Each structure stands twice: as C-alpha cells, then as structure tokens.
C-alpha cells in the first residue's frame, strides 16, 4: 500500500458515523462515544481509513447536535472528554484517523456567546451574531428564509431587534466578519487538534458569511414545493459569498500549522462551479470540498457519466477529487437507486477517482425507514411536514444483531430500527454474498490496486445501459463496467475479471454483464 504520509487521505476512505445511531452503550436508546469505541473493529475490518463523527458536543439537540452550546466539550448524552480520548486512542490503535464535525456558521441559542449577545444591545458579544432592526412595519429586515422553514429572522423582545438564523430559530448565525468570532472558532479547532484529532468535516460552509448589506434574495423561477420553502428564493445573497473563501483559508492555516497537516473537508451544496471554488484560489481552502453530485444525479449511465466528466473537467489543477453517495441529510443510496442497483452504486463510489465517503449503514445496503408520524423528531419534517424533507428515515440505528434493540441498544431506540434479517450486521458477516462482504472485498481490492485509488480516469464506453471507465496507474490498467439495466449486456472490454457485484455468478472473463452487474476487469 502506498504510504502518502500527510496525503493519506488521497488513497483513504472516510466512514461517517452518526453517533446517535451507531451504538448505544448505556441503554438510553441513543448511541454514544463508548458505543463507537466498542464497534471500531467493524469499521477497521471494513477497510476504512478514517472516521468522521457527526457532532457530539454539548447541545440542546434542537437539530440533534448541529446546535452546539460548547465547542470544546462532550454532551453527557454521548459521554465526556475522557470517553472521547479513549475512543480516539482506540481508533488510532486500529490505524483509523479521526475527523470531527466543526459547525462554524451558527451556534445553539443556548451557547453562552449568544446568551450574552442577546442580553443587551451594548453587550461586548452583541456583534458576535447578526442583529438588525425591524423593517418600518415591524417585519423582518429582509426576505431571507430559513433552510428549515419560516423566515431566517427571529425577533428578540428584550432588545427589540431581529437576529439571523439560516437554520432553526435555535441556531443563531455567527458573525464571521467579527475577528473575535473567527479567533474563538479557530481556537476550538486547535483544542481538538491538540487532543490528537486528525481533521474536521466543516458544516454548512456556503452559509458562513451572508451579504453585508442584507439584500433581498430574488425568487427562484424553477422552484417546486418538494425542494422546501427556502429554495423558493435563489440564495445569491446568503450563500457562497466571496468572503467565505478568506475565512476558510484562515481555517486551513490552522490545519497547516500542525505536523502532519490536519485534514479539512467542507460541506457545501451548489453547482459544480460553486463546489470547486472551495478548494480555494490557491488550493488554500479545503483539501476536499464534499462533492454531492452523485446524490442529486438521476441514476442512468449517461447522467452519471456526465456528472463524472463534468466534475473531472471542473477540478482546478492539482485538486484531489472526492465522492459521496449518502449522508445523514439525504435519502440513502439503496433507496434512491433501488436494492438491485445498490451494489453497482457501491462499486461506482469505490472506483471513481477520488476519496470516497461512506455513510454508516451504506455498507449494509440500509434503506430509508418509514417513520410513523408520532415518532418524527427531525425539526425540518416537523416544520415542513409531508414533503419528504425529513431526515429521520436516513438516520435510523444500525441493526447489529437480532432481538428487540437489534444489538444497538438495550433500551428503546430513539428512532425505529429496520430489523429485517438481511439488514443485520451479524447476518451479513456470515454471508459471502452479502452487501457487507462485497464492500469488504472491494475495499481490500482498492487498497491493493493503486490504479483504483490514485489512477487516472478515462471513460471507455457509454450507452443507454452500460457505463465503463478505465483507471490507470504506472502502466497498470483496470476497467470498471457497470450495467445499469435489468437485462444482460455485452461486456465492452476484454480482460481478466477481478471482482463482480453479482453475488454467486460463475462468470468467465468474456461473459456478458449480468443484469445489474458491475465488474472490475484487469486490462492487458
Ligand atoms: C448541515 C448538516 C445538517 C444540519 C445543518 C445545520 O447541512 O449536515 O445535518 O442540520 O448543517 O447545521
């Protein structure tokens, strides 16, 4: 295996842990750090190189941890700093890097900074958040909308002004133009880096700095209501503002001040052009701005190939790509593409050029779980019901075994668990044909074959059913042929078959592609 040193993440595979739903250790129905520690062999055994843990900081949990009330501690629900240190040490002992989730654009309304800020107009921290007088008729200062429904402004009776919140009322936006705010958040980064953390996934970066003049956003002519109310406006004055890149570069300088350098992955949703700007004008922003293009793409070979080629072409010189199929905010890949194509989606994710991020449960083929109305907890679904925006279905706990708590908890799980045997880790472990076995085999092959991790990318063949591409490195050429259809399709290349998604197919090297089959082929 190539050892790239500080560039480990170029061949690396990131595994996202959503801590509430990974493993509960104390029977309260919510996962925790000790639970993560106890399940690290699963992640290491899968063949991942790093875990990214979604927020476990103190939080009132209005947005399940993305409303942080202390950047430098652990919520008692998840454990404490000692439990974190143990998890970190246990991960490092297994060769796993640990990335945390930094939420710089907003805090909880209960963060001491905001409690001070809202206390009076002349409080020293007033300018740490974005406050504005009401419009003459008393309404909000402009037309901006919250991502989770309703206006992006809440009126504060005590001081007679509105404060900005791009997300929930409970998530006031920090004012990044204030250098004291930047220092405070960069200080929190250092706190975790000094503890041994290897990097951050940085949340909601496109919203970091809204327009200084607070200009109204224009209407979105292409809006349909399933996009959610916030998308009825084009976020040109709230998202991807030029100052964002200066501030991300400040974060990068903190990461660079460590040896080896810490990794920064940024979360921004946008067009390809908008995404790649987050590498920074001099590749001085994120190492990896998340690439969510596959999440939004229609699952047809021409669309997927189009996404791959567009992204490859848009990457700045020297920028390293990355790919994401699923996360804790979007419908799971197995539900989007269907269970038969889920294996193909996995093969695509692990064989494109760039660092893949796996969302916990993706390795099991977990699907979105229908949530009965009385168990809905996601504030987005509560605020904007019935539009399919809620994220509970993609956040359900992992079923490790059978039994009432599915090995996840001895208590009542905070969300329902998909208990079907085929979704269980213990069942899949013992089955060579399972999704989990396929992921393990693919990850092992990827680790062995530099062509699959570091190799150049080239499209070899594309039609209405089959997408086939080549990865090549130092003279070794490997093809990946993906059959998106339910029919047998001709194999567009010749070579020796290394791996197939078809569970028990006895295929010869020249056999056509079975329905839904993906195959990795060594080219002569
Ligand atoms: C990001 C997170 C999401 C959260 C939002 C607000 O998009 O992934 O879960 O609700 O930011 O912090």
XYZ file of C-alpha atoms and ligand atoms in Angstrom:
536
model
C 0.000 0.000 0.000
C 1.309 3.430 -0.878
C 2.144 5.462 2.184
C 1.430 9.015 1.232
C 2.215 10.439 4.661
C 0.352 13.656 5.168
C -1.581 12.963 1.952
C -3.029 9.726 3.393
C -6.492 10.982 2.518
C -5.828 10.693 -1.221
C -5.956 6.911 -1.033
C -8.052 6.980 2.130
C -11.690 6.097 2.604
C -13.762 8.070 5.107
C -16.549 6.420 7.098
C -19.195 8.735 8.539
C -20.507 7.866 11.987
C -23.774 9.475 13.048
C -23.230 8.940 16.769
C -26.868 8.848 17.843
C -27.433 5.791 15.668
C -24.203 3.811 15.678
C -24.065 2.036 19.047
C -25.621 2.779 22.417
C -23.624 1.647 25.464
C -25.873 2.716 28.348
C -29.390 1.730 27.357
C -30.808 5.233 26.854
C -31.666 4.459 23.234
C -29.157 6.949 21.813
C -25.703 5.981 20.566
C -22.625 7.335 22.331
C -18.834 7.507 22.289
C -18.285 4.341 24.320
C -20.559 2.636 21.800
C -18.440 3.884 18.922
C -15.317 2.644 20.675
C -16.839 -0.816 21.049
C -17.642 -1.044 17.331
C -14.417 0.237 15.823
C -13.432 -3.254 14.695
C -16.385 -3.165 12.338
C -15.059 -0.012 10.676
C -11.422 -1.103 10.638
C -12.444 -4.548 9.386
C -14.453 -2.982 6.615
C -11.285 -1.337 5.350
C -11.937 2.354 6.019
C -9.053 4.682 6.841
C -10.815 7.392 8.811
C -13.982 8.012 10.752
C -15.825 11.305 10.686
C -18.062 11.601 13.744
C -21.064 13.928 13.440
C -21.401 16.354 16.398
C -21.317 15.044 19.962
C -20.723 18.438 21.642
C -22.996 19.824 24.361
C -26.234 20.722 22.654
C -29.925 21.233 23.441
C -30.419 18.911 20.418
C -32.860 21.151 18.579
C -31.009 19.978 15.438
C -29.584 16.819 17.014
C -26.173 18.231 17.794
C -25.793 20.715 14.938
C -26.857 23.328 17.501
C -23.692 23.494 19.580
C -23.670 25.129 23.015
C -19.979 24.434 23.746
C -17.420 23.709 21.028
C -14.894 22.204 23.441
C -16.725 19.529 25.382
C -18.879 16.414 25.041
C -22.617 16.272 25.676
C -23.366 13.949 28.634
C -25.668 12.030 26.304
C -22.571 10.883 24.397
C -20.078 10.631 27.286
C -17.365 13.032 28.375
C -13.903 14.155 27.298
C -12.311 11.055 28.815
C -14.660 8.846 26.807
C -13.659 10.824 23.745
C -9.963 10.370 24.478
C -10.493 6.629 24.828
C -12.366 6.455 21.521
C -9.675 8.489 19.808
C -6.909 6.260 21.187
C -8.821 3.123 20.230
C -9.323 4.416 16.694
C -5.675 5.378 16.325
C -4.632 1.987 17.665
C -6.513 0.455 14.729
C -4.922 2.780 12.211
C -8.069 4.865 11.844
C -7.800 8.649 11.616
C -10.484 10.618 13.433
C -12.286 13.602 11.940
C -14.769 15.660 13.925
C -17.581 17.890 12.757
C -16.994 21.636 13.036
C -20.153 23.766 12.959
C -18.803 27.285 12.433
C -21.729 29.105 10.839
C -24.054 29.034 13.850
C -24.276 28.033 17.495
C -27.130 26.984 19.700
C -29.258 29.818 21.066
C -28.128 28.492 24.456
C -24.436 28.947 23.719
C -23.038 31.367 26.356
C -21.898 33.614 23.475
C -25.474 34.044 22.303
C -26.875 34.403 25.822
C -24.518 37.346 26.234
C -25.179 38.690 22.778
C -28.920 38.814 23.283
C -28.667 40.263 26.809
C -28.393 43.888 25.673
C -27.605 45.983 22.615
C -24.323 47.103 24.111
C -23.102 43.736 25.305
C -19.492 43.004 24.282
C -20.699 39.980 22.309
C -23.600 41.772 20.589
C -21.657 41.844 17.349
C -20.801 38.130 17.529
C -24.153 37.435 15.850
C -26.115 39.214 13.129
C -28.627 41.654 14.641
C -30.777 44.055 12.692
C -33.626 46.499 13.349
C -37.107 45.529 12.151
C -38.402 46.941 8.867
C -40.569 50.065 9.391
C -43.716 47.908 9.642
C -42.087 45.682 12.245
C -41.474 42.775 9.889
C -38.054 41.066 9.411
C -35.217 43.142 7.891
C -35.337 41.272 4.562
C -36.927 38.319 2.780
C -34.374 35.641 3.665
C -35.793 32.233 4.535
C -34.635 29.603 7.000
C -33.487 26.298 5.476
C -35.882 24.552 7.842
C -38.981 26.661 7.139
C -40.172 30.167 8.008
C -38.196 33.415 7.950
C -34.444 33.428 8.635
C -35.032 36.108 11.296
C -36.442 35.916 14.801
C -37.489 38.982 16.776
C -35.964 39.284 20.220
C -38.283 41.101 22.617
C -35.587 42.068 25.118
C -33.560 44.205 22.740
C -36.125 44.938 20.032
C -34.064 43.607 17.133
C -34.119 40.565 14.877
C -31.301 38.004 14.782
C -30.353 35.968 11.743
C -30.571 32.167 11.652
C -30.048 30.424 8.329
C -31.260 27.235 10.004
C -33.582 26.914 13.049
C -34.561 29.778 15.347
C -32.492 27.850 17.893
C -29.387 28.167 15.637
C -28.393 31.861 15.505
C -25.824 32.674 12.791
C -22.401 33.767 13.986
C -20.991 36.972 12.532
C -17.785 35.808 10.833
C -16.851 39.365 9.886
C -16.022 39.878 13.532
C -12.372 38.820 14.092
C -13.159 37.822 17.691
C -15.635 35.227 16.384
C -13.061 33.846 13.986
C -10.471 33.615 16.764
C -12.918 31.822 19.029
C -13.864 29.180 16.446
C -10.278 28.700 15.278
C -9.406 28.254 18.951
C -11.941 25.423 19.166
C -10.261 23.776 16.192
C -6.927 23.952 17.975
C -8.491 22.493 21.120
C -9.352 19.275 19.268
C -6.216 19.188 17.118
C -4.105 19.462 20.272
C -6.018 16.472 21.652
C -4.959 14.431 18.636
C -7.873 14.787 16.236
C -6.787 14.413 12.585
C -9.131 16.835 10.895
C -12.613 18.247 10.537
C -15.598 17.980 8.321
C -16.806 21.596 8.279
C -20.564 22.108 8.315
C -22.749 24.286 6.074
C -19.901 26.411 4.803
C -21.812 28.109 1.996
C -23.804 29.997 4.615
C -20.844 31.275 6.614
C -20.988 34.908 5.503
C -24.208 36.481 4.267
C -24.272 39.700 2.288
C -23.134 42.691 4.374
C -25.971 44.852 3.034
C -28.534 42.133 3.698
C -30.048 42.483 0.235
C -33.232 40.532 -0.558
C -32.803 37.224 -2.370
C -34.578 37.016 -5.748
C -37.318 34.431 -6.436
C -36.317 31.067 -7.895
C -38.224 30.573 -11.174
C -37.626 26.792 -11.079
C -38.935 26.228 -7.587
C -41.249 23.326 -6.793
C -42.514 22.797 -3.271
C -40.726 19.467 -2.692
C -37.491 21.481 -2.736
C -38.550 23.033 0.563
C -39.640 26.617 1.144
C -36.096 28.039 1.399
C -35.398 27.097 -2.228
C -38.239 29.354 -3.413
C -35.579 32.078 -3.353
C -32.173 31.960 -5.023
C -29.626 32.228 -2.234
C -27.356 34.626 -4.079
C -27.030 36.942 -1.078
C -26.853 34.230 1.560
C -24.651 31.535 0.025
C -21.161 31.192 -1.482
C -20.262 34.848 -0.772
C -16.685 35.831 -1.653
C -15.569 36.417 1.948
C -16.206 32.734 2.747
C -13.002 31.764 0.986
C -10.876 34.145 3.064
C -12.228 32.659 6.248
C -11.845 29.064 5.115
C -8.242 29.900 4.231
C -7.823 31.006 7.858
C -9.081 27.584 8.961
C -6.635 25.973 6.556
C -3.735 27.911 8.043
C -4.640 26.460 11.440
C -4.682 22.958 9.915
C -1.325 23.645 8.266
C 0.262 24.760 11.481
C 0.280 21.114 12.597
C 2.689 18.395 11.605
C 1.423 16.386 9.861
C -1.119 18.799 8.483
C -4.711 18.227 9.582
C -7.391 17.405 7.008
C -10.298 19.744 6.226
C -13.365 18.556 4.344
C -16.019 21.166 3.616
C -19.756 20.725 3.305
C -21.241 22.972 0.634
C -24.155 22.291 -1.656
C -24.112 24.016 -5.026
C -23.311 23.735 -8.702
C -20.061 22.119 -9.851
C -18.547 25.569 -10.360
C -19.559 26.620 -6.861
C -18.250 23.401 -5.280
C -14.798 23.505 -6.763
C -14.262 27.103 -5.639
C -13.961 25.706 -2.120
C -10.549 24.238 -2.978
C -9.532 27.895 -2.748
C -7.927 30.214 -5.289
C -4.500 28.752 -4.463
C -5.711 25.377 -3.245
C -5.594 27.066 0.134
C -9.134 26.288 1.361
C -10.493 22.759 1.840
C -8.447 19.705 0.911
C -11.766 18.174 -0.077
C -14.937 20.184 -0.594
C -17.590 17.485 -0.481
C -18.817 16.515 -3.908
C -22.525 15.642 -3.635
C -23.196 15.471 -7.369
C -23.970 11.739 -7.318
C -26.639 12.303 -4.661
C -28.612 14.569 -6.953
C -27.985 12.769 -10.257
C -30.615 10.658 -11.969
C -29.449 7.034 -11.872
C -28.842 6.430 -15.556
C -25.470 5.743 -17.184
C -25.422 8.845 -19.355
C -26.291 11.095 -16.413
C -23.743 9.510 -14.120
C -21.009 9.609 -16.748
C -21.933 13.231 -17.414
C -21.543 14.075 -13.723
C -18.166 12.332 -13.561
C -16.818 14.038 -16.663
C -18.148 17.464 -15.712
C -16.610 17.220 -12.264
C -13.259 15.914 -13.555
C -13.138 18.781 -16.045
C -14.060 21.418 -13.457
C -11.418 20.408 -10.893
C -8.691 23.010 -10.503
C -5.151 21.891 -11.332
C -3.711 19.845 -8.507
C -7.058 19.449 -6.708
C -7.903 15.957 -5.468
C -11.490 14.771 -6.129
C -13.923 13.114 -3.735
C -17.295 11.381 -3.978
C -20.281 10.935 -1.691
C -23.352 8.747 -2.241
C -25.191 9.165 1.060
C -25.104 11.082 4.312
C -27.259 11.858 7.336
C -29.224 14.512 5.425
C -30.164 12.782 2.161
C -32.135 9.731 1.119
C -29.955 6.613 1.365
C -28.355 5.420 -1.868
C -30.018 1.987 -1.712
C -33.412 3.718 -1.594
C -32.582 6.127 -4.384
C -31.241 3.573 -6.847
C -33.156 0.518 -5.586
C -31.759 -2.560 -3.834
C -30.652 -4.277 -7.053
C -28.565 -1.335 -8.160
C -27.168 -0.598 -4.691
C -24.206 -2.912 -5.323
C -23.434 -1.063 -8.513
C -23.615 2.263 -6.678
C -21.120 0.932 -4.141
C -18.744 -0.153 -6.893
C -19.023 3.228 -8.582
C -18.292 5.083 -5.331
C -15.209 2.980 -4.609
C -13.723 3.043 -8.097
C -14.096 6.646 -9.222
C -11.001 8.827 -8.942
C -11.102 10.497 -5.547
C -11.647 9.959 -1.861
C -14.947 8.178 -1.107
C -17.028 8.890 1.985
C -19.234 6.041 3.184
C -22.217 6.810 5.386
C -22.747 4.304 8.195
C -25.078 1.542 7.065
C -24.325 2.115 3.389
C -22.061 -0.937 3.654
C -25.152 -2.941 4.651
C -27.379 -1.586 1.915
C -29.518 0.116 4.568
C -32.607 1.797 3.178
C -34.699 4.766 4.282
C -37.079 3.668 7.027
C -40.661 4.942 7.040
C -41.195 6.852 10.271
C -44.682 6.809 11.836
C -45.954 10.356 12.414
C -45.821 10.016 16.178
C -42.111 9.139 16.028
C -40.997 12.027 13.831
C -38.269 14.013 15.583
C -36.468 15.928 12.824
C -37.335 19.640 13.112
C -37.347 20.004 9.317
C -40.129 17.420 8.981
C -41.986 18.994 11.884
C -41.767 22.482 10.371
C -42.495 21.454 6.778
C -44.419 18.176 7.063
C -45.227 15.731 4.297
C -42.841 16.963 1.602
C -40.263 14.224 2.085
C -37.745 16.674 3.548
C -37.427 14.988 6.951
C -34.170 13.231 7.709
C -35.300 10.699 10.303
C -35.695 7.942 7.663
C -31.954 8.060 6.855
C -30.790 8.294 10.468
C -32.205 5.066 11.909
C -29.862 2.954 14.037
C -27.765 0.089 12.740
C -29.081 -3.409 13.386
C -26.042 -5.292 14.655
C -27.934 -8.432 15.708
C -31.478 -9.708 16.222
C -33.505 -9.057 19.370
C -35.586 -6.076 20.447
C -32.821 -3.446 20.421
C -31.026 -5.108 17.497
C -27.742 -5.040 19.428
C -27.854 -1.252 19.098
C -29.448 -0.610 22.491
C -30.870 -2.409 25.491
C -33.444 0.382 25.756
C -35.956 1.995 23.446
C -34.176 3.222 20.295
C -34.633 6.937 19.571
C -35.741 6.044 16.022
C -37.212 2.772 14.737
C -34.746 0.138 13.532
C -35.036 -1.813 10.283
C -34.967 -5.304 11.781
C -35.126 -7.308 8.562
C -32.501 -10.053 8.812
C -30.877 -9.015 5.538
C -30.092 -5.600 7.081
C -28.313 -7.053 10.113
C -24.566 -6.925 10.513
C -24.296 -10.389 12.114
C -26.260 -11.995 9.283
C -24.281 -10.229 6.574
C -20.966 -11.089 8.194
C -21.591 -14.767 7.717
C -22.800 -14.484 4.153
C -20.231 -14.261 1.387
C -22.875 -12.955 -0.967
C -23.936 -10.099 1.299
C -23.562 -6.408 0.652
C -21.154 -6.167 3.583
C -18.930 -8.884 2.115
C -18.936 -7.091 -1.211
C -17.853 -3.813 0.415
C -15.071 -5.562 2.323
C -13.802 -7.270 -0.809
C -13.995 -4.082 -2.861
C -12.215 -2.036 -0.206
C -9.463 -4.657 0.038
C -9.016 -4.615 -3.736
C -8.972 -0.827 -3.768
C -6.285 -0.801 -1.099
C -4.156 -3.216 -3.139
C -4.651 -1.618 -6.540
C -3.217 1.852 -6.799
C -4.862 2.178 -10.173
C -8.233 2.194 -8.357
C -7.240 4.793 -5.791
C -4.593 7.006 -7.352
C -5.041 6.138 -11.028
C -6.064 8.445 -13.842
C -9.669 8.348 -15.017
C -10.893 7.852 -18.601
C -14.333 6.973 -19.978
C -14.100 3.863 -22.162
C -17.679 3.155 -23.179
C -21.102 4.649 -22.653
C -24.529 3.655 -23.914
C -28.065 3.676 -22.522
C -27.324 0.704 -20.264
C -23.617 0.450 -19.603
C -21.018 2.873 -18.299
C -17.429 1.656 -18.467
C -14.289 3.536 -17.456
C -10.606 2.953 -17.017
C -8.358 3.719 -14.075
C -4.639 3.545 -14.817
C -1.526 3.972 -12.730
C 2.099 3.333 -13.607
C 1.200 1.165 -16.580
C -1.491 -0.874 -14.806
C -4.920 -0.515 -16.393
C -8.164 -1.501 -14.744
C -11.641 -1.169 -16.208
C -14.904 -0.869 -14.335
C -18.008 -1.912 -16.287
C -21.385 -1.076 -14.781
C -24.659 -2.475 -16.102
C -27.445 -0.114 -15.039
C -30.122 -2.253 -16.703
C -32.159 -5.306 -15.703
C -31.010 -7.167 -18.840
C -27.791 -8.893 -19.826
C -25.481 -6.517 -21.685
C -22.374 -7.054 -23.803
C -19.105 -6.529 -21.975
C -17.452 -3.560 -23.684
C -13.848 -4.541 -22.846
C -11.755 -7.684 -22.723
C -9.516 -8.639 -19.852
C -9.334 -10.688 -16.682
C -12.184 -10.331 -14.235
C -11.035 -9.276 -10.749
C -14.347 -8.778 -8.981
C -18.061 -8.807 -9.682
C -21.021 -7.390 -7.770
C -23.071 -10.438 -8.782
C -23.220 -12.497 -5.566
C -22.547 -16.005 -6.786
C -22.112 -15.554 -10.508
C -19.812 -18.074 -12.077
C -18.650 -15.863 -14.835
C -15.860 -16.332 -17.288
C -13.722 -13.379 -18.283
C -15.619 -12.880 -21.527
C -19.132 -13.434 -20.232
C -21.559 -10.598 -20.851
C -22.591 -8.426 -17.930
C -25.446 -9.976 -15.958
C -28.452 -7.764 -15.122
C -27.393 -5.079 -12.597
C -23.832 -6.397 -12.605
C -20.748 -4.301 -12.042
C -17.372 -5.833 -12.829
C -13.780 -4.791 -12.245
C -11.502 -6.018 -15.019
C -7.752 -6.076 -15.375
C -6.900 -4.891 -18.898
C -3.979 -6.363 -20.796
C -25.556 20.621 7.713
C -25.741 19.309 8.436
C -27.196 19.176 8.806
C -27.569 20.307 9.717
C -27.256 21.651 9.067
C -27.319 22.761 10.062
O -26.167 20.653 6.476
O -25.275 18.250 7.661
O -27.476 17.942 9.392
O -28.930 20.250 10.033
O -25.960 21.677 8.536
O -26.231 22.687 10.935
